[in-house]
Short mmCIF file of C-alpha atoms and ligand atoms in Angstrom, two decimals:
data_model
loop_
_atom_site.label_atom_id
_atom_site.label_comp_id
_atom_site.label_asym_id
_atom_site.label_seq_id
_atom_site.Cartn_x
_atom_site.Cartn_y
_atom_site.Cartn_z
CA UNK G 23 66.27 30.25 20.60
CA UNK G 24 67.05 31.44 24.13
CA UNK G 25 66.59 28.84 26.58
CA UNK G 26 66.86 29.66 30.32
CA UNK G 27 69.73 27.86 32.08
CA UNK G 28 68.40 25.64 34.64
CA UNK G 29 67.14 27.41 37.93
CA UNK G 30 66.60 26.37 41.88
CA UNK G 31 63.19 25.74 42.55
CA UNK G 32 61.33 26.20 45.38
CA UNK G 33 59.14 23.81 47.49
CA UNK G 34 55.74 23.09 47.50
CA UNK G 35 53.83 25.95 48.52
CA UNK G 36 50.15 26.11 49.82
CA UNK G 37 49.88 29.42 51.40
CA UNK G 38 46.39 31.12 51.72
CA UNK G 39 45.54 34.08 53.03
CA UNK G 40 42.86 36.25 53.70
CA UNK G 41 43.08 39.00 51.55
CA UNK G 42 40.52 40.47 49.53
CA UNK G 43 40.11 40.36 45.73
CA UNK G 44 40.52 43.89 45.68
CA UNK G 45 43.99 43.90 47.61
CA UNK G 46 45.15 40.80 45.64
CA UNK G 47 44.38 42.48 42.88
CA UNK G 48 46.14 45.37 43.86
CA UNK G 49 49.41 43.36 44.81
CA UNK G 50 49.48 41.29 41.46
CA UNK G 51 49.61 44.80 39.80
CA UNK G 52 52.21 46.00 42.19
CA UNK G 53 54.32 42.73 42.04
CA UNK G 54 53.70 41.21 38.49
CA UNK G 55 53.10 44.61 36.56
CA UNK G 56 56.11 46.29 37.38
CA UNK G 57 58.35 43.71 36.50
CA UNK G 58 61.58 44.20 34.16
CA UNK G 59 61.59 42.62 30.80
CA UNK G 60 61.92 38.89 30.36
CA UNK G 61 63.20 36.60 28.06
CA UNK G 62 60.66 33.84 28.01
CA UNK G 63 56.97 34.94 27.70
CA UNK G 64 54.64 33.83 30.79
CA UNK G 65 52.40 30.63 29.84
CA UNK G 66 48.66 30.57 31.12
CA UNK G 67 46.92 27.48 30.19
CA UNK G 68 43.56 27.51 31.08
CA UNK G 69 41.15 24.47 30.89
CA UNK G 70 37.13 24.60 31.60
CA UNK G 71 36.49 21.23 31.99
CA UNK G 72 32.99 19.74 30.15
CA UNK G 73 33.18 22.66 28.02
CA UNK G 74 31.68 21.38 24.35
CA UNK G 75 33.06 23.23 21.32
CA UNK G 76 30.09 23.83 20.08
CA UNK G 77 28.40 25.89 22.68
CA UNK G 78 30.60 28.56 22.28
CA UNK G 79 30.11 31.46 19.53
CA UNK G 80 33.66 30.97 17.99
CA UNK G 81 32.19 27.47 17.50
CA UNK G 82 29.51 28.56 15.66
CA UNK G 83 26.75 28.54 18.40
CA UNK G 84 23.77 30.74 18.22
CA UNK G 85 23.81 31.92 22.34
CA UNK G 86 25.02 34.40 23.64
CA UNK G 87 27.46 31.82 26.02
CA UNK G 88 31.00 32.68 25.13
CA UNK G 89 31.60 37.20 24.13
CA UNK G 90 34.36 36.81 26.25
CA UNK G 91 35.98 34.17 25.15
CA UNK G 92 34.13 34.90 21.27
CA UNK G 93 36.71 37.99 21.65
CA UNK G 94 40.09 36.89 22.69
CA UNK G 95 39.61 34.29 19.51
CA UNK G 96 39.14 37.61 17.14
CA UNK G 97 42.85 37.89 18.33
CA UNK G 98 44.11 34.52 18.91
CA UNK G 99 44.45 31.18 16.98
CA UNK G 100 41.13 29.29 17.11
CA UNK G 101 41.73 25.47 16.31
CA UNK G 102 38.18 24.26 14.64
CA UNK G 103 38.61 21.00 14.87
CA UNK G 104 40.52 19.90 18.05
CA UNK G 105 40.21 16.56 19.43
CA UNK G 106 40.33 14.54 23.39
CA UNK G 107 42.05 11.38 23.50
CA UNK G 108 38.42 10.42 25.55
CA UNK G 109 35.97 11.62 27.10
CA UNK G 110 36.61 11.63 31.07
CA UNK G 111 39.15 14.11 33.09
CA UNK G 112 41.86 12.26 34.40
CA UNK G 113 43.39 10.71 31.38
CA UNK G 114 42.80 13.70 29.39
CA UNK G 115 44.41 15.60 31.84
CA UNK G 116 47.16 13.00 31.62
CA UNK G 117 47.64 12.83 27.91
CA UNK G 118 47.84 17.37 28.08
CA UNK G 119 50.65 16.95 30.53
CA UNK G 120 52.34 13.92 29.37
CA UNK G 121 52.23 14.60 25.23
CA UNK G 122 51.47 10.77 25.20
CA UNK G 123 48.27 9.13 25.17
CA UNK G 124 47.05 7.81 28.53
CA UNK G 125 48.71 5.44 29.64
CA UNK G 126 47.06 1.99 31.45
CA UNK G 127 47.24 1.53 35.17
CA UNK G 128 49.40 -1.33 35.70
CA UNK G 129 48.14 -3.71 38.54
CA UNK G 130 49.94 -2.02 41.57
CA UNK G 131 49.89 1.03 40.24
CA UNK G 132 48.18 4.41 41.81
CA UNK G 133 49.08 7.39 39.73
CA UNK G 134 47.98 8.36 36.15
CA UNK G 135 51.10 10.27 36.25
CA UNK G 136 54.39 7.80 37.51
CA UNK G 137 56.98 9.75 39.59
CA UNK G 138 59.57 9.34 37.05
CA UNK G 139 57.33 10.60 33.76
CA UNK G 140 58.41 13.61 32.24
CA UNK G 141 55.62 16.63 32.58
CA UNK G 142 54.70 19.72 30.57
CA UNK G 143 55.14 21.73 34.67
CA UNK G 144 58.24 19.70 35.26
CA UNK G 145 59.73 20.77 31.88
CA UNK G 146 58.82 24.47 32.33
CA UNK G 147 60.19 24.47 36.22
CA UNK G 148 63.81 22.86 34.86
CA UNK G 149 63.63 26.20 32.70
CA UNK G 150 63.42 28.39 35.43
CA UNK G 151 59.39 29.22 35.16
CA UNK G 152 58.08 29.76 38.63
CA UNK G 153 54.93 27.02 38.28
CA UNK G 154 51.77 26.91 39.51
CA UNK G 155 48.16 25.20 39.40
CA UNK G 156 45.06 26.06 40.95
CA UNK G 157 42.28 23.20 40.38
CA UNK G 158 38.85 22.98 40.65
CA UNK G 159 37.70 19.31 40.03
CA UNK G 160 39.11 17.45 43.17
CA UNK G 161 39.32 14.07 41.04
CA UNK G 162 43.04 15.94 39.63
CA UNK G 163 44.58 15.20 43.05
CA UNK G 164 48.47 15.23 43.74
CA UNK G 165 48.57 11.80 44.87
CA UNK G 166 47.36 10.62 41.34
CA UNK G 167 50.60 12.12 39.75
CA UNK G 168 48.71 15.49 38.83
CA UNK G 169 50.59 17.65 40.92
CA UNK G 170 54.05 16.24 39.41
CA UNK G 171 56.03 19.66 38.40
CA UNK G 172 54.07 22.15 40.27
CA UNK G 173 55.96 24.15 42.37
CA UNK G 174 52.71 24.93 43.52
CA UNK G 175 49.14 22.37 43.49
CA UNK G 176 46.18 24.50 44.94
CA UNK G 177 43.12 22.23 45.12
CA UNK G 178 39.99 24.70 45.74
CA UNK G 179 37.79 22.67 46.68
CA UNK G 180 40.62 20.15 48.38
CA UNK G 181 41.21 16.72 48.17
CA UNK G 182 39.18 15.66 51.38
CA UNK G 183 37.96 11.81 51.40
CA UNK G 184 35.05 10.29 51.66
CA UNK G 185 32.42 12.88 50.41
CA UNK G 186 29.27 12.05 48.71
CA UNK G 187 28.41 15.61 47.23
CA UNK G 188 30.89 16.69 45.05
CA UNK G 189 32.33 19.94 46.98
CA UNK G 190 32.53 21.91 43.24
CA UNK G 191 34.04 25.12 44.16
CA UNK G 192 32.80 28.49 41.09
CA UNK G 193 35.00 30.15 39.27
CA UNK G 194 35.46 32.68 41.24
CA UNK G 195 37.42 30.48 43.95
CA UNK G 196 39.86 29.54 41.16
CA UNK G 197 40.61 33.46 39.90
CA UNK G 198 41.03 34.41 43.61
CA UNK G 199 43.44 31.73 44.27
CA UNK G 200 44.99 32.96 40.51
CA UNK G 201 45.67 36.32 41.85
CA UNK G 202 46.72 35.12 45.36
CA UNK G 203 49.46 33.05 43.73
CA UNK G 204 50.57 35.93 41.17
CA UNK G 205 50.48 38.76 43.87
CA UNK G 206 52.65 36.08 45.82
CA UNK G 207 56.39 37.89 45.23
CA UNK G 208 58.30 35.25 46.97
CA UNK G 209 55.71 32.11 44.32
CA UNK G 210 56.52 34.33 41.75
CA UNK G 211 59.81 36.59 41.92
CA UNK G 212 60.78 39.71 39.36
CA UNK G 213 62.10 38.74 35.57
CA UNK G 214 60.82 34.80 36.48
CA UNK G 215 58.25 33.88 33.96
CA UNK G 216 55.68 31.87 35.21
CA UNK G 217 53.60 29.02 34.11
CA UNK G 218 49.90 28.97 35.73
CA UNK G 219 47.31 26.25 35.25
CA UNK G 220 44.08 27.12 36.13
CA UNK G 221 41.40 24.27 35.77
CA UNK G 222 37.60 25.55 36.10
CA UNK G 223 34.61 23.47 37.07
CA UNK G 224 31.84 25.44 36.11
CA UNK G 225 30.23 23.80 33.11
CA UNK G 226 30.76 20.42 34.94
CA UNK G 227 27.39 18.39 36.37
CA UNK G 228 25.76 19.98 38.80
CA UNK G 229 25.32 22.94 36.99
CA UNK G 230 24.89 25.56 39.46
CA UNK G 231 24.97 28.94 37.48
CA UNK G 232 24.06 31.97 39.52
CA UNK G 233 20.38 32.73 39.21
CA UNK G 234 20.09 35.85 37.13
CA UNK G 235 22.36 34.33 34.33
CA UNK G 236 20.21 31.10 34.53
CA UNK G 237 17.41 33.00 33.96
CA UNK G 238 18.67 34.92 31.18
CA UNK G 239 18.97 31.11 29.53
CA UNK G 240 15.92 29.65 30.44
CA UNK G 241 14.02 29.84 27.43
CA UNK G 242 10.28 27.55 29.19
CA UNK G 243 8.61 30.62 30.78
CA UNK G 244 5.76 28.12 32.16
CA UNK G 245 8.64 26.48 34.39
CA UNK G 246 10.59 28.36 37.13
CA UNK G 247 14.56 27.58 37.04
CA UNK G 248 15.09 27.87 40.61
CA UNK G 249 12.47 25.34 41.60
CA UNK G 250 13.39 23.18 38.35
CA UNK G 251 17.02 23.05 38.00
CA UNK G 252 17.60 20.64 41.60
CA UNK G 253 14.81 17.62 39.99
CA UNK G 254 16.83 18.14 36.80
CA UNK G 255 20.63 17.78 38.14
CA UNK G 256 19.19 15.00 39.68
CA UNK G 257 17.86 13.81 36.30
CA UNK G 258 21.37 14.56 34.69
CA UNK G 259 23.28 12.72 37.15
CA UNK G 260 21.10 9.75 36.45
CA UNK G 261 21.66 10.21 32.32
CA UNK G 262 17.65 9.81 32.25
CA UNK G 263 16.72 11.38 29.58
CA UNK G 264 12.88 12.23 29.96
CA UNK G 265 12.02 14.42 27.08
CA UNK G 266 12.71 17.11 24.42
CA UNK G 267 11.62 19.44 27.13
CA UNK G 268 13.85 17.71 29.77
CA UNK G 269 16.69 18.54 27.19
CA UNK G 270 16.19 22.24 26.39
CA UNK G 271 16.11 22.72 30.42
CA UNK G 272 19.45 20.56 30.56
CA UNK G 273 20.85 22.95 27.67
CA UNK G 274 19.59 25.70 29.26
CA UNK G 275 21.03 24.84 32.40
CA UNK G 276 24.42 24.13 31.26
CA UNK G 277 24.47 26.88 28.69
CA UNK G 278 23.77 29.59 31.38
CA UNK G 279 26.58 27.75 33.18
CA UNK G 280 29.04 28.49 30.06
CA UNK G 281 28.41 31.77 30.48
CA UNK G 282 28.90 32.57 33.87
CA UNK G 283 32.51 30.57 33.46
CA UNK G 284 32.50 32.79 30.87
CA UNK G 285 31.86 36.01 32.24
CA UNK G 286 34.05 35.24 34.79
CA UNK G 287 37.44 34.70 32.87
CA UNK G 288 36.70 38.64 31.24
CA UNK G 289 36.96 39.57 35.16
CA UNK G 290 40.12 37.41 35.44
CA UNK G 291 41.75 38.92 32.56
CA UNK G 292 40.51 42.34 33.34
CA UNK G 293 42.02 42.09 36.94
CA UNK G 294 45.41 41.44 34.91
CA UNK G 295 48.10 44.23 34.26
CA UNK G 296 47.54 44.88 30.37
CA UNK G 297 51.60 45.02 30.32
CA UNK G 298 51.60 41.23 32.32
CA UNK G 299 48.93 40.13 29.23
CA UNK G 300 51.62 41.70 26.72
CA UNK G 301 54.39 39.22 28.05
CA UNK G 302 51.58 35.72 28.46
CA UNK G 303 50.58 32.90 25.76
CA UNK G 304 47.23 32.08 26.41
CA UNK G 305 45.92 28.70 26.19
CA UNK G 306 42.53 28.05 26.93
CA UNK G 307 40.70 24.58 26.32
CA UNK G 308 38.97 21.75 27.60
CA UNK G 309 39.44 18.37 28.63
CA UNK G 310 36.36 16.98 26.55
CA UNK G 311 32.82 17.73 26.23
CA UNK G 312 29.28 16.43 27.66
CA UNK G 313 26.60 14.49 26.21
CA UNK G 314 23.15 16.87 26.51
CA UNK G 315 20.73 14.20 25.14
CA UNK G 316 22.72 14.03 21.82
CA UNK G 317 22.89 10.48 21.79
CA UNK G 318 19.92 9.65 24.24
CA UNK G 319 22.48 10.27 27.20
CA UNK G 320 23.91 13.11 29.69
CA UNK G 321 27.45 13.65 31.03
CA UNK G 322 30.32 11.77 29.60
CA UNK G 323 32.60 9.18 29.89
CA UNK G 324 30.58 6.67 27.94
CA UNK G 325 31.02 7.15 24.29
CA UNK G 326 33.09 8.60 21.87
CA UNK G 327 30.74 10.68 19.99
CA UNK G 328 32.09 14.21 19.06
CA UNK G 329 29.90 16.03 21.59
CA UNK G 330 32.25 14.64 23.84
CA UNK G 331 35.68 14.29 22.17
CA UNK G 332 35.54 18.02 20.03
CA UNK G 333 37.11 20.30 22.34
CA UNK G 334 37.43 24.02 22.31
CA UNK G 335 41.60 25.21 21.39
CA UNK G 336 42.24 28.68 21.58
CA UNK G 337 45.63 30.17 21.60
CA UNK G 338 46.49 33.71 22.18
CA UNK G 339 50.17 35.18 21.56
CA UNK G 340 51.31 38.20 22.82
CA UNK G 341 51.90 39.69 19.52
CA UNK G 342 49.09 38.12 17.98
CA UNK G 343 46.46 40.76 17.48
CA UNK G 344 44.38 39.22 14.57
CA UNK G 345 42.32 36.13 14.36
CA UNK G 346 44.06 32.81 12.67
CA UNK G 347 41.84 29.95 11.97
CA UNK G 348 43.53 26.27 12.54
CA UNK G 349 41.14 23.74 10.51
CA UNK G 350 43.39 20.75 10.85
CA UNK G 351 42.71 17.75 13.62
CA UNK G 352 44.68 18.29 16.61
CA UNK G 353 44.92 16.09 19.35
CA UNK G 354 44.72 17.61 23.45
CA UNK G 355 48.60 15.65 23.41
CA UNK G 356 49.94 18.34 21.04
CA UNK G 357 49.51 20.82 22.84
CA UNK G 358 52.33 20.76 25.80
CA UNK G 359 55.48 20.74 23.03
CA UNK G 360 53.06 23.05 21.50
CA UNK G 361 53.59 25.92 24.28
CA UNK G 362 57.22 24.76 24.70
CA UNK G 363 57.64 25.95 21.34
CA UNK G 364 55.75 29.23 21.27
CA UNK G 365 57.32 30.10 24.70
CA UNK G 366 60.80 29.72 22.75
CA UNK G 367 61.88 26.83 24.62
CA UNK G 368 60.71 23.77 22.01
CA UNK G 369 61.93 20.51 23.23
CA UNK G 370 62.18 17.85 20.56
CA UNK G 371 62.17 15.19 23.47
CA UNK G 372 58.84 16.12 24.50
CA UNK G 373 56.20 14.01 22.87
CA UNK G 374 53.42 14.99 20.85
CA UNK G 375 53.34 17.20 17.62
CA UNK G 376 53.66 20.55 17.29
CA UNK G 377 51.51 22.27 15.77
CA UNK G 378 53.17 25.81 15.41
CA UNK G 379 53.53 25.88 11.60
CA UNK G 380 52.77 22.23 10.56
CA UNK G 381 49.51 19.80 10.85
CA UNK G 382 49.74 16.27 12.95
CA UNK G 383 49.07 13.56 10.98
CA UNK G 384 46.02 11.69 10.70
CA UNK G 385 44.40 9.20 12.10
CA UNK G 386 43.77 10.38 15.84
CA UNK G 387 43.34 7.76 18.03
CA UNK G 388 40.63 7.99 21.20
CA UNK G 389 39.86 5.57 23.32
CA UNK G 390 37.85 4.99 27.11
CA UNK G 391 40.11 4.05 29.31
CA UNK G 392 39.43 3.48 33.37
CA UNK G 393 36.57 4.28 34.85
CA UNK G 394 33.88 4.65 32.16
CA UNK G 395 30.42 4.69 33.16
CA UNK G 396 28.18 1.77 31.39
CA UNK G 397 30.61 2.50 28.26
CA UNK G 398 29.11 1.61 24.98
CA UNK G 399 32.08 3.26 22.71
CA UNK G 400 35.77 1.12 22.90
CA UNK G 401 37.68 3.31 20.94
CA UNK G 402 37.79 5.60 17.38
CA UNK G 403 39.57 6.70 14.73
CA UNK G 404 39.61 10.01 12.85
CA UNK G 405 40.95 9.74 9.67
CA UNK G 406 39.99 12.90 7.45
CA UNK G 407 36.76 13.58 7.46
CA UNK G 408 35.66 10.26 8.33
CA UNK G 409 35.18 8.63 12.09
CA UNK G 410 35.13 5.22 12.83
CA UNK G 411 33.79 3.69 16.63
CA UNK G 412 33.92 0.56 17.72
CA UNK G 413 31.63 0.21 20.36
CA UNK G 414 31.79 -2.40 23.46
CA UNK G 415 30.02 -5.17 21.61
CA UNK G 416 32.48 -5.72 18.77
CA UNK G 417 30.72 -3.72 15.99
CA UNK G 418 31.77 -1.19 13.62
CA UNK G 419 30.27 2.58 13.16
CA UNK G 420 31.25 4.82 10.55
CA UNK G 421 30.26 8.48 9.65
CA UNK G 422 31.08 11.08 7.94
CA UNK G 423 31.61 14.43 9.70
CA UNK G 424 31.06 16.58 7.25
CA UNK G 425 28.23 15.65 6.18
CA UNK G 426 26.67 14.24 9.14
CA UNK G 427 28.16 15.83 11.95
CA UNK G 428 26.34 15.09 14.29
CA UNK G 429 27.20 11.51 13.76
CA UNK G 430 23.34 10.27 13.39
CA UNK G 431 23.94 7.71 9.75
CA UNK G 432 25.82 5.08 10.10
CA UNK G 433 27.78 4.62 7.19
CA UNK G 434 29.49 1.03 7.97
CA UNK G 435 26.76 -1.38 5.84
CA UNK G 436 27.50 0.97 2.75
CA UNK G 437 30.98 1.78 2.61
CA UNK G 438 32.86 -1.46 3.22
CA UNK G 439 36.04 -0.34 1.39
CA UNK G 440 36.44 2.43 3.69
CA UNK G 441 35.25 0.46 6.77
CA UNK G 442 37.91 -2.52 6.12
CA UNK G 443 40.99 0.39 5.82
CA UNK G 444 39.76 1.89 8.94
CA UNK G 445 39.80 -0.80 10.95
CA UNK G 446 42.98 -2.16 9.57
CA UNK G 447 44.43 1.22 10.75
CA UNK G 448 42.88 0.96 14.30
CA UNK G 449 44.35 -2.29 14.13
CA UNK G 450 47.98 -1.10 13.21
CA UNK G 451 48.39 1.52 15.88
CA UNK G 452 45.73 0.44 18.70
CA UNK G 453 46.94 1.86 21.54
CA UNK G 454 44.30 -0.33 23.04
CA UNK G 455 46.27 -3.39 22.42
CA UNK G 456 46.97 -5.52 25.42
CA UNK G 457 45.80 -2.73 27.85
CA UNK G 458 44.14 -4.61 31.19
CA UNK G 459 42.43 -1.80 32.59
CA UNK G 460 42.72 -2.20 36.39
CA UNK G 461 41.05 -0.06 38.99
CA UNK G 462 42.34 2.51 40.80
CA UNK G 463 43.67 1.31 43.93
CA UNK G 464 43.81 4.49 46.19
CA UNK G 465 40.34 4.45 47.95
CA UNK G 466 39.97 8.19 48.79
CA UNK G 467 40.52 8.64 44.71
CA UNK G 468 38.24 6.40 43.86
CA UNK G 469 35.66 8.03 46.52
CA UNK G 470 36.38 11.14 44.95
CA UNK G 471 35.90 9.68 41.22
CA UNK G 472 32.62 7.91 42.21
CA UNK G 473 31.48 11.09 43.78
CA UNK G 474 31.27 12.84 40.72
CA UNK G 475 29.94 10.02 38.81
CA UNK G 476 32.90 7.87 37.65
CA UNK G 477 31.36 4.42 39.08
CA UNK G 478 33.56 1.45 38.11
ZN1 ZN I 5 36.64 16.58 32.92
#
């Protein structure tokens, strides 16, 4: 395997200009299209935060949310059954760019991500990649350790303190600020491959999808979208779950929400050189899911239910031209030494487990960690096909995905056997074990985490 020899980076860059998408897309043609061959294939890791696996049509859904994305996994490798550590942004975010399962905040402490921990960005930038992020969801800011390894840590809609209405920036901010950085010769020079995270917001509460495609979602003719869909964010952001009706509008809402996000990664990709797409792995994923009245709740980050662990992993090689199906459980930690490896660069001293060619080993482990809202769920174990939660108040469910995957029987009163080995295993490796969770002691990150509904 080739492996770059170590390159100078540059500093921290947060140049914007205004250009229009047209001429940006122009100059990323001009700068990243004409480039000479190189070595290492260019790494785009995408994630759409609150994006549920199921609600896409590779998943199996019965919308039309996801032709897009539906597409790119006819060429890529579509992992069925991927899995969050838990069910909240930051330390999923952690865990992706760590390969480690959160770690606890340690009284003192301010960053998810310490100074001295070794990142997926910081590992690509010591190979000579040119690295860059471009971030949506303002709760990901640098201070918090996110921006560790980015030579570049664009936050759309900014870290700014002390707002009350989260200032979500559309999809359309983040692809701009995309092309901005790629057209950027001096971010990005010739024969330097890059590494580009991009996180998107747009399936995240409020749901604010553009009229038209709400409309093409809305399935209660009796009830107009526009007038309905401010009561029913309101609703959502509450978790108040009113009725069956109050749940299709919720769906509807965040469905037509998919879609745009959707819709708007096909312009993304189409404003890409076809010869820059022949030289880039393409990750896309999410951090976890959302609760849509599943389990009597919306929004996440208070159980571990599979509507919000089950996460969407799609991964598209440059030479990869027909569909692969993955069916084994993969955790969101794999999947840094996952791209080291497929980018020809596999580091054995990154954590996690690849899973080019093999399958992790079971159990996975999740867990809430931090700021969970009224958490009922403590942790869970995957082990096969069955799923074990322990939930706040010391007791024991247990269900069988394949048979009830929506996780509605509770299988603990009948299958004791299988109950007493699954806890014994949670006990073994509880990553749990003598954590103190503390709160975050940065005020303007906790603003922005209690903005968007992380109240702790
Ligand atoms: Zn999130």
């Amino acid at each position: 395997m080739d492996r770059l020899k170590p390159a100078r980076t540059d500093s921290s860059r947060r140049r914007r200009r205004n250009t229009s998408v047209a001429g940006l897309l122009a100059a990323a043609l001009i700068q990243v299209g004409c480039q000479q061959p190189q070595q290492q294939p260019n790494v785009l890791l995408i994630v759409v935060d609150t994006l549920r696996a199921d609600h896409l049509g590779a998943y199996g859904y019965d919308r039309p949310t996801s032709p897009n994305l539906d597409a790119m996994a006819r060429r890529g490798i579509l992992y069925t059954h991927a899995h969050s550590v838990t069910s909240w942004t930051n330390p999923s975010i952690e865990a992706l760019f760590t390969g480690e399962e959160p770690r606890v905040l340690q009284p003192g402490a301010s960053a998810f991500i310490a100074q001295d921990q070794l990142t997926l960005a910081a590992r690509f930038r010591a190979l000579g990649y040119a690295t860059a992020a471009i971030v949506a969801n303002p709760v990901l800011s640098p201070e918090l350790g996110f921006g560790q390894g980015f030579d570049t840590y664009i936050g759309v809609a900014g870290w700014s303190e002390g707002f009350r209405v989260p200032p979500k920036q559309p999809a359309e901010q983040v692809n701009r600020a995309a092309l901005q950085w790629l057209a950027d010769s001096s971010a990005v020079p010739k024969n330097r491959p890059w590494f580009l995270y991009l996180h998107y917001m747009d399936p995240h509460w409020p749901y604010q999808p553009p009229n038209e495609t709400l409309r093409a979602f809305w399935r209660q003719r009796n009830v107009d979208p526009d007038a309905a869909s401010g009561p029913l964010n309101q609703r959502i952001r509450e978790r108040i779950v009113q009725s069956a009706d109050d749940v299709a509008q919720a769906t509807d809402l965040y469905d037509a929400a998919v879609a745009h996000l959707d819709d708007q990664l096909r312009r993304f990709f189409d404003s890409l050189d076809p010869s820059v797409l022949d030289r880039t792995i393409i990750c896309i994923m999410a951090d976890h899911g959302e609760e849509l009245g599943d389990h009597g709740r919306y929004l996440h980050a208070h159980t571990l239910y599979e509507e919000l662990l089950h996460i969407p992993l799609l991964v598209v090689l440059p030479d990869r031209r027909a569909a692969q199906t993955n069916e084994s459980f993969v955790q969101i930690y794999d999947v840094g030494r996952t791209l080291l490896e497929l980018a020809n660069v596999a580091d054995p001293a990154f954590p996690g487990t690849s899973l080019v060619g093999g399958r992790r080993p079971m159990p996975l482990h999740a867990d809430l960690v931090g700021a969970a809202i009224q958490p009922s769920h403590r942790r869970a174990l995957i082990d096969g096909t069955s799923k074990l939660i322990e939930t706040t108040e010391g007791q024991f469910l247990l269900f069988d995905l394949v048979s009830d995957p929506h996780e509605n029987t509770n299988l603990a009163m009948i299958r004791a056997k299988q109950l007493m080995r699954l806890r014994a295993a949670a006990t073994r490796s509880d990553g749990l074990s003598g954590r103190t969770e503390i709160p975050i002691k940065d005020s303007a990150a906790r603003e922005r985490l209690r903005a968007f509904g992380y109240d702790f």
